[in-house]
mmCIF file of C-alpha atoms in Angstrom:
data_model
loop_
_atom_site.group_PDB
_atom_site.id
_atom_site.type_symbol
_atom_site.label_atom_id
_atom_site.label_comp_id
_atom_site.label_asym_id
_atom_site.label_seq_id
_atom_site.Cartn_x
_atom_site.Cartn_y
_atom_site.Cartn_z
ATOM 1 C CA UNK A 1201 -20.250 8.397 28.959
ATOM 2 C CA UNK A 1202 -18.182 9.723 31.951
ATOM 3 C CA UNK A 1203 -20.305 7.334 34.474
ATOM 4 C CA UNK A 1204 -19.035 4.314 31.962
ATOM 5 C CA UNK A 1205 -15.927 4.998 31.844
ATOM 6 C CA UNK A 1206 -15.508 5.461 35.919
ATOM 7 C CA UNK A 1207 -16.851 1.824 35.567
ATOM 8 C CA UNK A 1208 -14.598 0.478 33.520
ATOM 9 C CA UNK A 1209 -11.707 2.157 35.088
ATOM 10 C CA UNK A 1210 -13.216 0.751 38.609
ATOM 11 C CA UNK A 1211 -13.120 -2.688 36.792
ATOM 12 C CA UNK A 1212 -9.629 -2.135 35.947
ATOM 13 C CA UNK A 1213 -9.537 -1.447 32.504
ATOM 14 C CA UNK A 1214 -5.818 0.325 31.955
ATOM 15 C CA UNK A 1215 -6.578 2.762 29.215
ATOM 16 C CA UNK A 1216 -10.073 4.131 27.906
ATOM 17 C CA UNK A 1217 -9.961 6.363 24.825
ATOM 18 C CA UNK A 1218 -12.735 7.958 22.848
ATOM 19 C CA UNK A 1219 -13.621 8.841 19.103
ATOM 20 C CA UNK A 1220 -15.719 12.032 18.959
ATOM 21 C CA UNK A 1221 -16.207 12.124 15.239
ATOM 22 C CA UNK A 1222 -18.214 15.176 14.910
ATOM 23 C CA UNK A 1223 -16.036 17.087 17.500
ATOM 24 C CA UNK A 1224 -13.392 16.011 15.320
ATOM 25 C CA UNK A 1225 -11.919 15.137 18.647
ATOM 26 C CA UNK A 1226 -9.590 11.842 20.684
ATOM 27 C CA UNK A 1227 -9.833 12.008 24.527
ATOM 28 C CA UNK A 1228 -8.260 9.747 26.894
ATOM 29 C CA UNK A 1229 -10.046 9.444 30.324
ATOM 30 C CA UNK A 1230 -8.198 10.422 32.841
ATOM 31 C CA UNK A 1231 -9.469 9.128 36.311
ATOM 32 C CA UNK A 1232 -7.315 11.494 38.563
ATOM 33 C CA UNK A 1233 -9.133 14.153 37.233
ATOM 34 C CA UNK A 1234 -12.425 12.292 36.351
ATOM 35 C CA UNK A 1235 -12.540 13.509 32.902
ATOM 36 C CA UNK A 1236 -11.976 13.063 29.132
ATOM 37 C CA UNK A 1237 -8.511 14.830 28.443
ATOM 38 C CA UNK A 1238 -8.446 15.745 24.680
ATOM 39 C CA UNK A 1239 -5.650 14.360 22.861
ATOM 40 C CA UNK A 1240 -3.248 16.122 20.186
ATOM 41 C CA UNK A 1241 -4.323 15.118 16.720
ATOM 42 C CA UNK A 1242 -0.547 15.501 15.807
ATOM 43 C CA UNK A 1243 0.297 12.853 18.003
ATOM 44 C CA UNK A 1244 0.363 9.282 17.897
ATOM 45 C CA UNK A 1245 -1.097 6.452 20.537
ATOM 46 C CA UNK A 1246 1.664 4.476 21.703
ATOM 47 C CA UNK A 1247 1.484 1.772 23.970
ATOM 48 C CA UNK A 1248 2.810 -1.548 24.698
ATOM 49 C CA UNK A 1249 -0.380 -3.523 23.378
ATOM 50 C CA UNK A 1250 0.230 -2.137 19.648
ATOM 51 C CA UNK A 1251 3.280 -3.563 17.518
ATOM 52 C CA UNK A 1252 3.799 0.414 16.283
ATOM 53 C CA UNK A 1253 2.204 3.899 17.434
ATOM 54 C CA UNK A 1254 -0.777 4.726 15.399
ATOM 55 C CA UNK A 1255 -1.046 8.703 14.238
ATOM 56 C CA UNK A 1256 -4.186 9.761 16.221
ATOM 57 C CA UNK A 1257 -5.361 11.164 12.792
ATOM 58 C CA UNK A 1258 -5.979 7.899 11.305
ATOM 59 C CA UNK A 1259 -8.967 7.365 14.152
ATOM 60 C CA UNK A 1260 -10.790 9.960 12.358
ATOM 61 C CA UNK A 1261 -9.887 10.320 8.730
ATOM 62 C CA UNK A 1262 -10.320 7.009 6.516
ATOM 63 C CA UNK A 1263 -7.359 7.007 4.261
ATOM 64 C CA UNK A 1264 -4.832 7.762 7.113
ATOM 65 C CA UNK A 1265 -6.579 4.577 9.027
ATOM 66 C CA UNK A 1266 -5.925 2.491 6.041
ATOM 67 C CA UNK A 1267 -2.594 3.375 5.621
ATOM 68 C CA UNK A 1268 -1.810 2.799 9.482
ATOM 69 C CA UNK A 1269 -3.353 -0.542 8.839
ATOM 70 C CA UNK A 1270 -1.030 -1.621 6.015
ATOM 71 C CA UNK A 1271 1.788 0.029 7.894
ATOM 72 C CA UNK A 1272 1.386 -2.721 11.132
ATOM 73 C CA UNK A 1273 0.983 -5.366 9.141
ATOM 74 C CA UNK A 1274 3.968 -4.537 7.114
ATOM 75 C CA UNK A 1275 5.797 -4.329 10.598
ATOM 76 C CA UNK A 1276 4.169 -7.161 11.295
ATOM 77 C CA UNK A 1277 5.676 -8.659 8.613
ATOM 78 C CA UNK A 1278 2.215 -10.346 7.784
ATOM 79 C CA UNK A 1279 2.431 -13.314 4.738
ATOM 80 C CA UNK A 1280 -0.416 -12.136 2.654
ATOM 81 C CA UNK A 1281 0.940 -8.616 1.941
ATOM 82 C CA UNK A 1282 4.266 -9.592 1.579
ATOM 83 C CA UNK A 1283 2.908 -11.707 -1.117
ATOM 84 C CA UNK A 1284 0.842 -8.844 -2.583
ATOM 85 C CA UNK A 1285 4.163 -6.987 -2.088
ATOM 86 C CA UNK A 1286 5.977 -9.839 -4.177
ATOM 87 C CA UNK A 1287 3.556 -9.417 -7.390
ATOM 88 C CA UNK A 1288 2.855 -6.024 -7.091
ATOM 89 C CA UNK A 1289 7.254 -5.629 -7.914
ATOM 90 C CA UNK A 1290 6.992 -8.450 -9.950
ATOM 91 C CA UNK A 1291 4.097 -6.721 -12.173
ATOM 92 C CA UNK A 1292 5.897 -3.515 -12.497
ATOM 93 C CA UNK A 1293 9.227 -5.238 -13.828
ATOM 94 C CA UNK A 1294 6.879 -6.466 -16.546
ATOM 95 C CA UNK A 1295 4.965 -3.338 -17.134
ATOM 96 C CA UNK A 1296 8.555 -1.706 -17.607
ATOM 97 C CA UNK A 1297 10.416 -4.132 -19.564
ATOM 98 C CA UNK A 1298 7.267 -3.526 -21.708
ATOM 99 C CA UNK A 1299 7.107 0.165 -21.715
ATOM 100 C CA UNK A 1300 11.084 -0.533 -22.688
ATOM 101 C CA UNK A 1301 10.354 -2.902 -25.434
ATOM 102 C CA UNK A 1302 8.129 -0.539 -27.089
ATOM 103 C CA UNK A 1303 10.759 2.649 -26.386
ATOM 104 C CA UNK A 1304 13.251 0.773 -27.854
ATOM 105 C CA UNK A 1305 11.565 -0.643 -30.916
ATOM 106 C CA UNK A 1306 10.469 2.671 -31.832
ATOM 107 C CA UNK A 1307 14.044 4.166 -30.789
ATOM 108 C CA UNK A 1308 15.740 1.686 -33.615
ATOM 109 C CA UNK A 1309 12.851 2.804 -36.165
ATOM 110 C CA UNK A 1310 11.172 -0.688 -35.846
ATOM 111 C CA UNK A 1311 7.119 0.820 -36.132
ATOM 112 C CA UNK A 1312 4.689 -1.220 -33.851
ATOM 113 C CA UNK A 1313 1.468 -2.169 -35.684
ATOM 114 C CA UNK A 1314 -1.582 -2.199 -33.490
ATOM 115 C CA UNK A 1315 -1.597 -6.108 -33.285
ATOM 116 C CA UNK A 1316 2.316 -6.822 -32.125
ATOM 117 C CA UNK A 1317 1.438 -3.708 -30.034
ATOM 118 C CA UNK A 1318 -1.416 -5.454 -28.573
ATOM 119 C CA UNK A 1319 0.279 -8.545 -27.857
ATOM 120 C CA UNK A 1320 3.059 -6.678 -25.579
ATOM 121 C CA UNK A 1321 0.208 -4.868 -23.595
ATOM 122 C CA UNK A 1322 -0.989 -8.206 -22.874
ATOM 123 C CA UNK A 1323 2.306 -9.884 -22.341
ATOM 124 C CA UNK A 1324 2.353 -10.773 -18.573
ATOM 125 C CA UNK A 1325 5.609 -13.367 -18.926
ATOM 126 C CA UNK A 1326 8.507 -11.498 -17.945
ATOM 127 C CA UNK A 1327 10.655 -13.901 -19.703
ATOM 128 C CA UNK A 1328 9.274 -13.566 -23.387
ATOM 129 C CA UNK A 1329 9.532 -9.965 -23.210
ATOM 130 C CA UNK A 1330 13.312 -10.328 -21.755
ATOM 131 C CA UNK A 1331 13.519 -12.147 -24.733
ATOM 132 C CA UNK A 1332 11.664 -10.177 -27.207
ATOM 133 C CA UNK A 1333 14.023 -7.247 -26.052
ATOM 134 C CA UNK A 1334 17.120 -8.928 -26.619
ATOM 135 C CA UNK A 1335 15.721 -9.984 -30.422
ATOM 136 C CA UNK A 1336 15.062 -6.110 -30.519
ATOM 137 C CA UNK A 1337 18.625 -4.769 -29.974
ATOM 138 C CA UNK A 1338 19.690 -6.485 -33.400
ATOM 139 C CA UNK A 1339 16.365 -7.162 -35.379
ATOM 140 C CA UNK A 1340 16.176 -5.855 -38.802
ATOM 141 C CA UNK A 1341 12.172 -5.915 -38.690
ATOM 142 C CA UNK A 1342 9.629 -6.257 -36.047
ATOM 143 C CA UNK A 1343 9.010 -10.029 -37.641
ATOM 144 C CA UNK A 1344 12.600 -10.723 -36.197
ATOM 145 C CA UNK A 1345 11.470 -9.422 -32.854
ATOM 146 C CA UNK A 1346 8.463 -10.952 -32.133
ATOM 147 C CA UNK A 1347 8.071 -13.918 -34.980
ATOM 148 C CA UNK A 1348 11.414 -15.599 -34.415
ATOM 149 C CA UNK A 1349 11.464 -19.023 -33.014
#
């Protein structure tokens, strides 16, 4: 490994790093002193050629990779998981106005049977359950709420 990497520095490759997963262990070669130089897991690779530093941890360990990956791409401002990013929000506003539908139905002593319940689990329109909630903060019955045209 040490004769390859005097070749690639001789070839004029800038910077030459190396995994050493079952050392647990990043080196940079270092070809004033002809040797891998072991890195600081704590520390981050920097350098021009990357659009942020990447925590030298996330080389080894899976999950911190991963999340280094999302976090360029988010600086990267990358399309596709902005989009993801867009229904991801967009989900959760209707999984809460749901959870809120339900807290206030049973709040004003309106009881959900299992089928209106059903149909709000399933409920994936943000706009009928906007609407079911405003029918909530006046209706008499859970027919108002959900039955009324």
């Amino acid at each position: 490994m040490i004769e390859r990497a005097q070749d690639l520095t001789e070839c004029g490759v800038r910077r030459l790093l190396a995994v050493f997963v079952k050392r647990n262990q990043i080196c940079e070669w270092s070809p004033q002193d002809d040797r891998w130089i072991p890195l600081d897991l704590d520390g981050s690779l920097d350098d021009p050629t990357l659009i942020r530093p990447v925590p030298l941890r996330a080389l080894l360990d899976e999950a911190l990779g991963n999340n280094a990956q999302v976090d360029a791409l988010d600086a990267k401002q990358t399309p596709r998981l902005d989009e993801i990013m867009r229904k991801s929000k967009a989900a959760g506003k209707v999984e809460g106005k749901a959870e809120f539908l339900v807290e206030l139905l049973r709040t004003r002593g309106l009881v959900l049977d299992d089928i209106h319940r059903a149909q709000v689990a399933r409920c994936d329109d943000e706009a009928q359950l906007q609407r079911w909630l405003h029918r909530a903060l006046t209706a008499a019955s859970i027919h108002e709420v959900f039955e009324a045209p």
